[in-house]
Each structure stands twice: as C-alpha cells, then as structure tokens.
Amino acid sequence: MNAQASAEPLIARANEISQAVREHLDRNDSVRIISHLDADGLAAASIMGKAIRRYGAPFHIRIAKQLDEETVSEIAREKPSLAIFSDFGSGYLDLLFKSLPNVDIVVLDHHQPSDISTPSSVKHLNPHLFGLDGAREISAAGVSYVLAKEIDARNVDLSALSVVGALGDLQDKNQKRELRGLNEMIVRDGVNSGRLRVETDLILYGRETRPLHKAMASTTNPFIPGLSGEEDESFKFLVKNVGLELKVEERWRTLADLTEDEKQRLFTQIVRHLLQRKLPPEISKNLQGSVYTLTGEDKWTPLRDAREYASLLNACGRMGKFGLGVSIGLGSRGRVLDESQEVLSQYRRTLADYMRVLATGERVTERKSLYHVNGEGLIEEKMLGAVASLLSTSGVFSEEKPLLATTAAASGDIKISARASDHQREKGLNLNAVMMEAAEKFSGRGGGHDVAAGAMIPRSSLEQFIDEADSIIEKMLKGRQK
C-alpha cells in the first residue's frame, strides 16, 4: 500500500476535525495552541499558527516542556473556545477531558496513546489510531500539516516546515537517512509545490553555510567522539587525515564545494577514525543519505537545509528560548534569526560539554537489561532528551541494551528519557510500554514511542523505578512480558 492510500483514513478524520476548527475561525474565536518545546513541537505549533493566521483568525501559542495538571489548569483559567494540543496530549486525554469541560479540544499527536478510546469532546488525530507508526512515518508537525491542508489547500506550502519537524524528531533514522511512510507524501507535496528539493549527499551540519572544519565539529547526529564539538581536532583531521585543502584563495570551503572523490576520502577516514577508537563503523552510515533543501529560504542561512533548521528550532526550545523558535517558524528573520543562531552556538557548546563528562563513564551504571545515565547536577531538565538521543547514537553503548537518562526536574521530581535501537525494538522492546507501566506503579506518568520515551516520577521512587524498568525490559527482550 502506498503512502497516500495508507493515509486516507487519517486524512478523512482530519477533514472532519477541520470543519469543527473552521467553525471557530469563522466566529473569530481566539484559539490557544499548546505545543512541546522540541523542534517537532515548535514546527507543529508554527504550522497551526500560520494556517490560522492565513485564515484571518486570532491565535496564541504556548510552548511547554510537558503537559501536566499545572499547565492544563492555566489554560482552563484562560477559558478559550478552542485549544489545540500538538506533539503531546494523546497520553493525557483523561486530564484534558476533566480539566477543560467547556473547551473544544483538538489533539494533534504522534506518540502512542495511553488509551484508544477518546472522550467525545476531544477531537483526536494520531497515526496510531489508524494502525500507522508515529515514530517513523509521521511526526506531530506532519499531523498538524495534514489538518492545516484540510483547513485550506493553500497550506500545502507548509509541507516544508513539516519536513523540518520530522527530521528534528529523527524520523530519518534508517540506512538511507530518508523520510518514509506518510512523510513521503508530505515530501512530495513540498517538491510539487516548489518548496523543497531532495538529493543524496554526505550529511554534515552546515553543508552549504559553514567552513568544512566547523561543519564537521557541529555534526552531532551521529555524534563522532573526538570530532563532534571539537573544532580544532576537526581541522587537524581534515587536513592531516583526509588531506583536504580547506581554503580556496581567501574563502573557506564547505562540504558543497568538495568533489565526489574528496567526499569519498572524507567518509573513508571517518570510518578509520571510528575503528581506531574501537567504535562501530556503522555510525558513519548516518553521514550519508537524503538532503532536504528548503528552496524558499535564502542561501547561506541555516534555514536552507531542513536538518539545520530543525537543529535551530531544537536549540531554541531546549535552551528555553521558546519565543525565538516560534518566531522563526512563523516567518521572522533578520535580528530574530541572528539571535537564534547565537542560541544554537550556546546549545552546541553545552551538549559538547555534557558529552565530554559522560564519555568518562563515571555517571553510567550498567544494569542487567539497561544502562542508567545519571545526569543529576549536570544535565538540565530541558536538555535531557537531546542528550539521551546523542548518547544512543554515539556507539558508546551496546546495541543489546537501551539507556535511561535521569535528572532532577524543576518540580522536585525526577525526569527520565529513555532511548533504544531498532535492533532492540525488533527483539520485542517497547519503551512506551515500559515507561507507562513503570511510572504508573510509582504514581508517575510515562509514555512516548517504542524507541524513544520518557517519564516523570517522584524523587523517592528513582531506584525502585529503575529496578522495575530493568525487570520489564528483561521480560520483553526474552518474550515473557505479562
């Protein structure tokens, strides 16, 4: 079945929801958009904001690190007619239903729902409700785009921003580094509307905009120990190991300036670098694949490449600069873009600092079926998910066990971000189920995707939670889940 055919039930539901949304927009009701702080959440919120602005209705965007009782209570006090939740909500349908009894609610999510049943007052659009994979086939930005396109066909131009969200959510995590499933349909919309160009190349951050050694050091997906975050070492590596000329006259060369032979030499030397550090050479495969170019963005800016755009949004969210991220997504440039690039530089330095400390292994405990990374006192709550994703692709940990990274939350609780490989998923692991089951046992909440999930639990339950998660994972991987 092709992507368009498999999307038909989801599109039909989006059409039903769009009619209800348009009723509010026609009445000029003020709409609240509440979304998650990562790149996918910021892109999703921006897509809905642009669609509503184009329709001519007022809206307000609120970005949150998580959906909890406090956030929902604040929204209830605002008494909106319509509240749209994007990139979270599917695990909190009961909370939304109870706390917002007089509000029309739309949930645009791609995480596994806690319950398939949906209260009648909640209009729920989630790929999992239609047997589709929200971890790999479509992100929250994609779900928001499907609804936006049903609201007004002119919103097809928002397909490019949807691609940014999907890449920010690492939905290109496959051998060809390409977007698949329902994302293919969205990519096709982007190409057909002239907003997107797709080609195959090496994938380094800043392939058209940054000097090659800076691009090498800025590349964190995958994270290459000794090079990622290390500009001086990247410079030496490119000159001595690869034998590249990094300048032509007075201009620094970029990846886009390299010949095919030079790119092949670069790739070969990266593989050798990994082998010398006794890391799996398979990491380097993530450096080749599909490149998505936003043709409507100016050349020489980080918004031209969809992965760079996603990194910029992610940095704004993780560093607490929500307004910057939303402003960029809604179309602001100039000073706002300059400021966001400063935030991105700070974000990358922070990540590199975290990785240098964690690489020592002093904060890592190996359990029977998982690795526990203790980030308390080091990793900020908003950064935990990004660090967990980096660690999971660094090659430092065995593919046989998932990792659970933990840190202190501002509320005094403990935040957990869990990551697993597709290899573990194929053996039966589902981190969404692990986080939900273990968290509920200790009066917490958890959920997410099968290979990327999280939880929030009371501080006093941390060790018991890890023991419980370890036990559940062991049963899953041995096929003995209850």
PDB file of C-alpha atoms in Angstrom, residues 21-33 48-61 80-84:
ATOM      1  CA  VAL A  21     -11.954  24.134  13.624  1.00  0.00           C
ATOM      2  CA  ARG A  22     -13.248  26.353  10.792  1.00  0.00           C
ATOM      3  CA  GLU A  23     -16.462  26.963  12.761  1.00  0.00           C
ATOM      4  CA  HIS A  24     -14.365  28.584  15.481  1.00  0.00           C
ATOM      5  CA  LEU A  25     -12.266  30.506  12.973  1.00  0.00           C
ATOM      6  CA  ASP A  26     -15.372  31.777  11.185  1.00  0.00           C
ATOM      7  CA  ARG A  27     -16.622  33.148  14.517  1.00  0.00           C
ATOM      8  CA  ASN A  28     -13.223  34.797  15.002  1.00  0.00           C
ATOM      9  CA  ASP A  29     -12.741  32.866  18.249  1.00  0.00           C
ATOM     10  CA  SER A  30      -9.322  33.189  19.817  1.00  0.00           C
ATOM     11  CA  VAL A  31      -7.534  29.869  19.522  1.00  0.00           C
ATOM     12  CA  ARG A  32      -4.973  28.538  22.002  1.00  0.00           C
ATOM     13  CA  ILE A  33      -2.182  26.388  20.533  1.00  0.00           C
ATOM     14  CA  MET A  48      -1.065  25.644  13.008  1.00  0.00           C
ATOM     15  CA  GLY A  49      -0.299  29.297  13.746  1.00  0.00           C
ATOM     16  CA  LYS A  50       0.416  30.036  10.089  1.00  0.00           C
ATOM     17  CA  ALA A  51      -2.729  28.222   8.976  1.00  0.00           C
ATOM     18  CA  ILE A  52      -4.924  30.147  11.424  1.00  0.00           C
ATOM     19  CA  ARG A  53      -3.252  33.472  10.600  1.00  0.00           C
ATOM     20  CA  ARG A  54      -3.823  32.830   6.897  1.00  0.00           C
ATOM     21  CA  TYR A  55      -7.492  32.167   7.672  1.00  0.00           C
ATOM     22  CA  GLY A  56      -7.636  35.563   9.388  1.00  0.00           C
ATOM     23  CA  ALA A  57      -8.423  34.475  12.945  1.00  0.00           C
ATOM     24  CA  PRO A  58      -6.556  35.346  16.177  1.00  0.00           C
ATOM     25  CA  PHE A  59      -4.429  32.788  17.995  1.00  0.00           C
ATOM     26  CA  HIS A  60      -1.995  32.459  20.875  1.00  0.00           C
ATOM     27  CA  ILE A  61       0.859  29.924  21.059  1.00  0.00           C
ATOM     28  CA  PRO A  80     -10.532  29.549  25.363  1.00  0.00           C
ATOM     29  CA  SER A  81     -13.234  28.333  22.991  1.00  0.00           C
ATOM     30  CA  LEU A  82     -10.767  26.069  21.184  1.00  0.00           C
ATOM     31  CA  ALA A  83      -7.499  24.567  22.461  1.00  0.00           C
ATOM     32  CA  ILE A  84      -5.183  22.727  20.056  1.00  0.00           C
TER      33      ILE A  84
END
